[in-house]
Tab-separated table of C-alpha atoms and ligand atoms in Angstrom:
chain	number	residue	atom	x	y	z
A	1	MET	CA	100.388	93.281	98.804
A	2	PRO	CA	96.848	95.667	97.549
A	3	GLY	CA	97.016	96.586	94.162
A	4	PRO	CA	96.502	99.757	93.175
A	5	MET	CA	93.127	100.985	92.584
A	6	THR	CA	90.527	101.714	90.293
A	7	ARG	CA	88.252	103.739	92.186
A	8	ALA	CA	89.024	106.543	94.212
A	9	ALA	CA	89.649	105.520	97.851
A	10	LYS	CA	87.282	106.724	100.946
A	11	ILE	CA	89.160	107.303	104.096
A	12	LEU	CA	88.649	108.639	107.377
A	13	ALA	CA	91.371	111.604	108.628
A	14	ILE	CA	92.945	113.083	111.986
A	15	GLU	CA	94.639	116.158	111.648
A	16	SER	CA	95.825	117.183	115.975
A	17	SER	CA	99.214	118.733	115.271
A	18	CYS	CA	99.028	122.275	116.391
A	19	ASP	CA	96.454	124.457	117.240
A	20	GLU	CA	93.124	122.830	115.397
A	21	THR	CA	90.878	119.583	115.902
A	22	ALA	CA	90.290	118.547	112.651
A	23	CYS	CA	88.958	115.752	111.072
A	24	ALA	CA	87.387	114.784	107.805
A	25	VAL	CA	85.849	111.854	104.901
A	26	VAL	CA	87.594	111.904	101.456
A	27	GLU	CA	87.135	109.714	98.332
A	28	GLY	CA	90.072	110.281	96.812
A	29	LEU	CA	90.559	113.825	96.264
A	30	GLN	CA	87.436	114.883	96.885
A	31	VAL	CA	86.451	116.360	100.145
A	32	ARG	CA	82.590	114.542	101.394
A	33	ALA	CA	82.932	116.811	104.423
A	34	SER	CA	86.052	118.921	106.384
A	35	ILE	CA	85.071	119.891	109.818
A	36	ILE	CA	87.782	122.140	111.699
A	37	ALA	CA	87.851	123.476	115.527
A	38	SER	CA	90.528	125.826	115.923
A	39	GLN	CA	91.633	126.356	119.193
A	40	VAL	CA	93.089	130.141	117.906
A	41	GLU	CA	90.300	132.753	120.548
A	42	ILE	CA	91.756	130.064	123.363
A	43	HIS	CA	96.163	130.482	122.759
A	44	ALA	CA	95.554	134.257	121.449
A	45	ALA	CA	95.649	135.520	125.444
A	46	PHE	CA	99.051	134.082	125.421
A	47	GLY	CA	100.110	135.570	122.061
A	48	GLY	CA	101.025	132.168	120.932
A	49	VAL	CA	100.476	128.393	120.784
A	50	VAL	CA	100.785	127.044	124.916
A	51	PRO	CA	101.348	122.983	124.180
A	52	GLU	CA	99.394	121.628	127.021
A	53	LEU	CA	96.416	124.101	126.537
A	54	ALA	CA	96.823	122.339	123.009
A	55	SER	CA	96.777	118.786	124.081
A	56	ARG	CA	93.869	119.616	126.080
A	57	HIS	CA	91.749	121.133	123.901
A	58	HIS	CA	92.452	118.502	121.412
A	59	LEU	CA	90.896	115.763	123.875
A	60	THR	CA	87.413	117.568	124.425
A	61	ALA	CA	87.411	118.491	120.984
A	62	ALA	CA	88.393	115.173	119.424
A	63	VAL	CA	84.776	113.240	119.487
A	64	PRO	CA	82.945	115.686	118.875
A	65	VAL	CA	85.222	117.085	115.547
A	66	LEU	CA	85.243	113.108	114.308
A	67	ARG	CA	81.091	112.455	114.857
A	68	ALA	CA	80.767	115.823	113.025
A	69	ALA	CA	82.248	114.310	110.012
A	70	VAL	CA	81.170	111.588	109.558
A	71	GLU	CA	77.961	113.350	110.000
A	72	ALA	CA	78.183	115.911	107.407
A	73	ALA	CA	80.027	113.158	104.991
A	74	GLY	CA	76.738	110.614	105.784
A	75	VAL	CA	79.358	107.625	105.776
A	76	THR	CA	79.163	104.554	107.758
A	77	PHE	CA	83.212	102.946	109.267
A	78	ALA	CA	82.390	100.233	106.692
A	79	GLU	CA	81.966	101.671	104.028
A	80	LEU	CA	86.069	103.126	104.575
A	81	ASP	CA	88.946	101.886	103.178
A	82	GLY	CA	91.182	103.102	104.946
A	83	LEU	CA	91.792	105.283	108.299
A	84	ALA	CA	94.609	108.777	108.364
A	85	VAL	CA	96.679	110.550	110.826
A	86	THR	CA	99.095	113.158	111.102
A	87	GLU	CA	102.211	111.254	113.021
A	88	GLY	CA	104.182	114.869	113.069
A	89	PRO	CA	105.496	116.993	113.056
A	90	GLY	CA	104.207	118.753	115.922
A	91	LEU	CA	103.501	118.662	119.372
A	92	VAL	CA	104.116	116.110	120.854
A	93	GLY	CA	100.913	116.041	123.316
A	94	ALA	CA	98.988	117.653	120.594
A	95	LEU	CA	99.985	114.740	117.618
A	96	LEU	CA	99.254	111.505	120.648
A	97	VAL	CA	95.107	112.719	120.851
A	98	GLY	CA	94.889	112.628	117.429
A	99	VAL	CA	97.055	108.659	116.628
A	100	GLN	CA	95.221	107.813	120.328
A	101	LEU	CA	92.021	108.107	118.901
A	102	ALA	CA	92.544	106.703	114.939
A	103	GLN	CA	94.366	104.299	116.787
A	104	GLY	CA	91.708	103.357	119.224
A	105	LEU	CA	89.503	103.736	115.884
A	106	ALA	CA	91.725	101.363	113.726
A	107	LEU	CA	91.646	98.414	116.314
A	108	ALA	CA	87.566	98.829	116.744
A	109	THR	CA	86.871	98.520	112.965
A	110	GLY	CA	90.029	96.437	111.424
A	111	LEU	CA	90.891	99.203	108.511
A	112	PRO	CA	94.548	100.085	107.262
A	113	LEU	CA	95.606	103.021	109.482
A	114	HIS	CA	98.084	105.194	107.673
A	115	GLY	CA	100.979	107.417	109.129
A	116	ILE	CA	100.936	110.928	107.162
A	117	HIS	CA	103.539	113.503	107.784
A	118	HIS	CA	102.188	116.887	108.401
A	119	MET	CA	104.305	118.453	105.450
A	120	GLU	CA	103.073	115.953	102.913
A	121	GLY	CA	99.316	117.037	103.160
A	122	HIS	CA	100.053	121.039	103.166
A	123	LEU	CA	101.477	119.775	99.370
A	124	LEU	CA	98.680	118.389	98.355
A	125	SER	CA	96.021	120.628	99.727
A	126	PRO	CA	96.519	122.716	96.297
A	127	PHE	CA	94.626	119.601	94.635
A	128	LEU	CA	91.727	119.311	97.158
A	129	GLY	CA	87.859	119.370	95.286
A	130	ASP	CA	89.426	120.313	92.170
A	131	ALA	CA	88.367	117.779	89.775
A	132	GLU	CA	89.811	119.260	87.157
A	133	ILE	CA	92.816	119.785	88.577
A	134	THR	CA	92.935	115.544	90.063
A	135	ALA	CA	94.182	113.470	86.719
A	136	ARG	CA	97.704	115.834	87.018
A	137	GLU	CA	98.783	115.914	90.092
A	138	PHE	CA	101.904	114.338	90.093
A	139	VAL	CA	102.712	117.091	87.137
A	140	PRO	CA	106.170	117.324	88.196
A	141	HIS	CA	106.069	120.757	90.276
A	142	LEU	CA	107.918	123.168	92.868
A	143	ALA	CA	106.093	123.634	95.669
A	144	LEU	CA	106.890	126.830	98.092
A	145	SER	CA	105.445	125.486	101.436
A	146	VAL	CA	105.014	128.538	104.251
A	147	SER	CA	103.581	128.019	107.794
A	148	GLY	CA	103.689	128.870	111.438
A	149	GLY	CA	107.066	126.473	111.572
A	150	HIS	CA	108.228	126.072	107.714
A	151	SER	CA	109.488	127.642	104.294
A	152	GLU	CA	110.929	125.549	102.644
A	153	LEU	CA	110.929	125.161	98.274
A	154	VAL	CA	110.106	121.130	97.690
A	155	LEU	CA	110.823	119.181	94.277
A	156	VAL	CA	107.687	117.021	93.898
A	157	ALA	CA	108.811	114.522	91.850
A	158	GLY	CA	105.703	112.179	92.464
A	159	LEU	CA	104.063	110.375	96.268
A	160	GLY	CA	106.320	109.918	98.849
A	161	ASP	CA	108.822	111.380	96.162
A	162	TYR	CA	109.788	114.823	97.962
A	163	ARG	CA	112.818	116.800	97.915
A	164	VAL	CA	113.942	119.134	100.303
A	165	LEU	CA	115.516	121.906	98.730
A	166	GLY	CA	115.901	124.656	101.145
A	167	CYS	CA	114.365	125.935	104.038
A	168	THR	CA	114.601	128.871	106.909
A	169	ARG	CA	117.639	129.123	108.769
A	170	ASP	CA	115.852	130.613	111.315
A	171	ASP	CA	112.354	132.098	111.221
A	172	ALA	CA	109.836	130.771	109.623
A	173	ALA	CA	107.694	133.583	107.326
A	174	GLY	CA	104.673	132.682	109.549
A	175	GLU	CA	106.760	133.062	112.449
A	176	ALA	CA	108.132	136.207	111.169
A	177	PHE	CA	104.667	137.675	110.802
A	178	ASP	CA	103.812	136.368	114.447
A	179	LYS	CA	106.621	138.125	115.909
A	180	VAL	CA	105.823	140.965	113.849
A	181	ALA	CA	102.379	141.225	114.985
A	182	LYS	CA	103.605	141.124	118.658
A	183	LEU	CA	105.818	143.516	118.047
A	184	LEU	CA	103.009	146.089	116.840
A	185	GLY	CA	100.328	144.274	119.574
A	186	LEU	CA	98.259	143.392	116.892
A	187	GLY	CA	97.619	139.617	118.600
A	188	TYR	CA	98.250	136.170	117.408
A	189	PRO	CA	98.119	134.847	114.493
A	190	GLY	CA	99.685	137.876	113.397
A	191	GLY	CA	99.709	137.131	109.661
A	192	PRO	CA	95.633	137.197	108.820
A	193	VAL	CA	96.207	141.219	110.298
A	194	ILE	CA	99.461	142.623	108.684
A	195	ASP	CA	97.843	140.622	105.762
A	196	ARG	CA	94.533	143.189	105.666
A	197	LEU	CA	96.297	145.853	106.749
A	198	ALA	CA	99.278	145.640	104.340
A	199	ALA	CA	96.898	145.702	102.023
A	200	GLU	CA	95.514	149.759	102.603
A	201	GLY	CA	99.440	150.983	102.805
A	202	ASP	CA	102.519	151.577	101.458
A	203	SER	CA	104.747	149.491	100.507
A	204	THR	CA	107.580	151.618	99.794
A	205	ALA	CA	106.599	153.656	102.382
A	206	PHE	CA	109.564	151.966	104.633
A	207	ARG	CA	112.342	149.635	103.133
A	208	PHE	CA	113.159	146.622	105.062
A	209	PRO	CA	115.902	143.843	104.295
A	210	ARG	CA	115.880	140.912	101.917
A	211	ALA	CA	117.983	138.658	103.277
A	212	MET	CA	120.379	136.165	101.214
A	213	LEU	CA	118.241	137.759	98.002
A	214	ALA	CA	122.263	137.513	96.903
A	215	ASP	CA	122.757	133.869	96.498
A	216	ARG	CA	121.123	132.742	93.664
A	217	GLU	CA	122.651	128.953	93.628
A	218	ARG	CA	120.780	128.673	97.712
A	219	PHE	CA	117.296	127.958	98.275
A	220	GLU	CA	117.464	128.686	101.914
A	221	PHE	CA	115.418	131.645	103.848
A	222	SER	CA	116.784	133.864	107.070
A	223	PHE	CA	112.942	136.142	108.341
A	224	SER	CA	115.087	136.853	111.957
A	225	GLY	CA	117.093	140.014	111.146
A	226	LEU	CA	114.668	141.621	109.087
A	227	LYS	CA	111.620	141.090	112.419
A	228	THR	CA	115.064	143.164	114.039
A	229	ALA	CA	114.792	145.758	111.502
A	230	LEU	CA	111.369	146.079	112.155
A	231	SER	CA	111.944	146.465	115.545
A	232	VAL	CA	115.421	148.886	115.917
A	233	HIS	CA	113.141	150.530	113.232
A	234	LEU	CA	110.148	151.030	116.113
A	235	ASP	CA	112.686	151.581	119.081
A	236	LYS	CA	113.258	154.553	116.571
A	237	HIS	CA	110.783	155.804	115.991
A	238	GLY	CA	107.409	154.669	117.802
A	239	GLN	CA	105.282	152.254	117.425
A	240	PRO	CA	102.778	153.804	114.929
A	241	SER	CA	100.457	156.723	115.314
A	242	SER	CA	98.361	156.280	112.760
A	243	ARG	CA	96.355	153.131	110.941
A	244	ALA	CA	97.579	154.658	108.094
A	245	ALA	CA	101.211	154.216	109.509
A	246	LEU	CA	100.544	151.243	111.379
A	247	ALA	CA	99.433	150.615	107.372
A	248	ASP	CA	102.538	151.435	105.936
A	249	LEU	CA	105.277	149.084	108.489
A	250	CYS	CA	102.553	146.472	107.759
A	251	ALA	CA	102.493	146.702	104.138
A	252	SER	CA	106.751	147.136	104.041
A	253	PHE	CA	107.568	144.647	106.513
A	254	GLN	CA	105.255	142.335	104.007
A	255	ALA	CA	106.559	142.992	101.193
A	256	ALA	CA	109.853	142.803	102.015
A	257	VAL	CA	108.211	138.720	103.286
A	258	VAL	CA	106.981	138.247	99.369
A	259	GLU	CA	110.419	139.107	97.821
A	260	VAL	CA	112.774	137.447	99.315
A	261	LEU	CA	109.868	134.232	98.383
A	262	VAL	CA	108.965	134.955	95.255
A	263	ALA	CA	112.547	135.712	93.738
A	264	LYS	CA	113.888	132.301	95.036
A	265	ALA	CA	111.321	130.049	94.145
A	266	ARG	CA	111.386	131.522	90.961
A	267	LEU	CA	115.248	131.062	90.549
A	268	ALA	CA	114.361	127.138	91.619
A	269	ARG	CA	111.989	126.818	89.884
A	270	ARG	CA	113.999	127.973	86.658
A	271	LYS	CA	117.403	126.117	87.757
A	272	PHE	CA	115.186	122.880	88.125
A	273	ALA	CA	112.866	123.205	84.953
A	274	CYS	CA	109.463	123.154	86.527
A	275	LYS	CA	106.603	123.535	84.477
A	276	ALA	CA	103.962	124.866	87.685
A	277	MET	CA	104.658	125.625	90.987
A	278	THR	CA	102.290	125.258	94.106
A	279	ILE	CA	101.990	126.947	97.052
A	280	VAL	CA	101.136	125.823	100.347
A	281	GLY	CA	101.003	126.294	104.058
A	282	GLY	CA	99.045	129.244	106.271
A	283	VAL	CA	101.304	131.413	104.969
A	284	SER	CA	99.795	131.212	101.029
A	285	ALA	CA	96.619	132.614	102.157
A	286	ASN	CA	98.651	135.597	101.803
A	287	ARG	CA	97.211	138.546	99.574
A	288	GLY	CA	100.374	139.690	98.429
A	289	LEU	CA	102.573	136.790	98.136
A	290	ARG	CA	99.366	135.233	95.467
A	291	GLU	CA	99.415	138.214	93.766
A	292	ALA	CA	103.512	138.165	93.648
A	293	MET	CA	102.755	134.661	92.214
A	294	ALA	CA	100.871	135.040	90.116
A	295	ALA	CA	102.259	138.456	88.651
A	296	ALA	CA	106.172	135.568	88.497
A	297	ALA	CA	104.281	132.759	86.899
A	298	ALA	CA	102.920	135.218	84.199
A	299	ALA	CA	106.122	137.100	83.745
A	300	ASP	CA	108.108	133.615	83.245
A	301	GLY	CA	105.321	131.054	82.294
A	302	PHE	CA	104.708	128.686	84.285
A	303	GLU	CA	101.611	127.169	86.014
A	304	LEU	CA	100.503	128.148	90.146
A	305	TRP	CA	98.380	126.218	91.584
A	306	THR	CA	97.316	127.366	95.291
A	307	PRO	CA	95.244	126.142	98.252
A	308	ALA	CA	91.764	127.060	98.708
A	309	LEU	CA	91.321	129.174	101.297
A	310	ARG	CA	89.633	126.311	103.816
A	311	TYR	CA	92.541	124.717	102.898
A	312	CYS	CA	95.718	126.766	103.446
A	313	GLY	CA	95.985	126.492	107.099
A	314	ASP	CA	96.345	123.557	108.887
A	315	ASN	CA	93.333	120.638	108.159
A	316	ALA	CA	92.287	116.837	107.900
A	317	ALA	CA	91.765	116.473	104.022
A	318	MET	CA	94.973	117.600	103.066
A	319	ILE	CA	95.541	114.379	105.156
A	320	GLY	CA	93.029	111.737	104.297
A	321	ALA	CA	94.049	113.145	100.573
A	322	ALA	CA	97.630	111.785	100.951
A	323	ALA	CA	96.549	108.450	102.479
A	324	ALA	CA	93.740	108.401	99.572
A	325	LEU	CA	96.389	108.726	96.846
A	326	ARG	CA	99.073	105.802	98.869
A	327	VAL	CA	95.589	103.163	99.072
A	328	GLN	CA	94.756	104.367	95.492
A	329	ALA	CA	98.594	103.153	94.211
A	330	GLY	CA	98.283	100.497	95.843
A	331	ARG	CA	100.776	100.576	98.676
A	332	THR	CA	100.226	99.298	102.274
A	333	PRO	CA	100.256	102.141	105.171
A	334	ALA	CA	103.571	102.104	106.628
A	335	VAL	CA	105.371	105.066	108.546
A	336	GLN	CA	106.394	107.877	105.715
A	337	VAL	CA	109.983	109.482	106.453
A	338	PHE	CA	109.543	112.719	104.463
A	339	ALA	CA	113.501	114.151	104.289
A	340	SER	CA	113.980	116.998	105.850
A	341	ARG	CA	117.138	117.692	103.970
A	342	ALA	CA	117.983	117.036	100.464
A	343	ILE	CA	119.336	113.529	100.133
A	344	ASP	CA	118.541	112.438	96.962
A	345	GLU	CA	117.922	113.224	93.262
A	346	PRO	CA	114.247	113.065	92.832
A	347	ARG	CA	112.697	110.785	89.847
A	348	GLY	CA	111.423	112.248	86.611
A	349	VAL	CA	112.371	115.795	87.894
A	350	THR	CA	115.690	116.785	85.856
A	351	ALA	CA	117.576	119.092	87.329
B	1	KG4	O1	99.666	125.831	108.204
B	1	KG4	P1	99.588	126.475	109.595
B	1	KG4	O2	98.124	126.766	110.256
B	1	KG4	O3	100.199	126.119	110.052
B	1	KG4	C1	101.383	125.613	110.689
B	1	KG4	O4	101.764	124.200	110.287
B	1	KG4	O5	102.401	125.786	111.090
B	1	KG4	O6	100.097	127.935	109.257
B	1	KG4	C2	100.222	129.220	110.191
B	1	KG4	C3	99.863	130.358	110.155
B	1	KG4	C4	100.913	131.668	110.969
B	1	KG4	O7	101.847	132.003	111.348
B	1	KG4	C5	99.836	132.606	110.678
B	1	KG4	O8	99.858	133.318	111.117
B	1	KG4	C6	100.443	131.930	109.305
B	1	KG4	O9	100.136	131.345	109.206
B	1	KG4	N1	98.739	132.783	107.975
B	1	KG4	C7	99.806	133.780	107.441
B	1	KG4	C8	97.724	134.313	106.535
B	1	KG4	N2	97.607	133.293	107.383
B	1	KG4	C9	98.030	132.869	107.551
B	1	KG4	N3	100.363	134.936	107.096
B	1	KG4	C10	100.848	136.147	105.982
B	1	KG4	N4	99.146	136.027	105.846
B	1	KG4	C11	97.992	135.822	105.902
B	1	KG4	N5	97.004	135.640	104.984
B	2	ZN	ZN1	100.849	122.963	108.883
């Protein structure tokens, strides 16, 4: 078994779990190249990701994206320490394309292949490319992971040492943004559009429900009632008649999502005495969420780490970083199992 490395590991990584075909070359947490081919325009016409179309487009994009990343990084396979690929969760047909490509490369080059859990990649995304933060990457912290498929609070105690404190009972936060955007005829994906409109609106114009706030001991979310509340509002009042009215609606909806996310994260951080917090996943790009969490960090006295905007959504650099840190720690490639429920006490975090 290899021992820990004293230098940063060079990894070529592939990500194809949903609608982004991505490839990256990293050296530890430093990103040498990150190429992302988004299929968002293809799926927009259907109002959401069509799995079969996603697989087909990964097939055509995978090799050109891989070539572009290798070229941009200026590396040869001989210089690499390993390969990484997202092994799940995600759309099965989409994942298969990345996994097959990675396995082919591993066979051809003899490089070790690391299967990485998509959500572990997101957890590491705030630390990408920041030389200063490298040294404290595994200060035990709390992560608010919010994307199109997930909304959860995770205690990060160390590399591979994650404890899910709670997740959504129904819709993920990003899913709520996308569904509400659909109700308002704003297209797919809805998050960025609502975010932009919300900045122009009055967040107190309408009062939408904040679910599960009263239960201060459980760190679960629920967003489907909020979506229904907005739908009922539209049935009653009709579609907003002006851009200003639409902006007010978006701002009021976003405020409800953000308030719940921030409130639950604050409670969890206090309970588990974490000195730092991250927000990761596609929804971590949301300006309202970033501002509200920054205000909470200032008020409660914790450090807040957020990914650069280009690493909020799906990318391969975060997958490469997870593999690089494993290689540096002397770990051999293994299927990593990410607990979807709280299963054991984390090491290094006092409850
Ligand atoms: O992490 P991600 O790229 O893919 C998944 O793994 O799901 O997240 C995509 C989700 C979509 O639901 C999208 O609407 C949401 O992230 N999103 C946003 C923003 N940018 C993307 N939601 C709110 N505000 C944004 N600025
Ligand atoms: Zn994701």
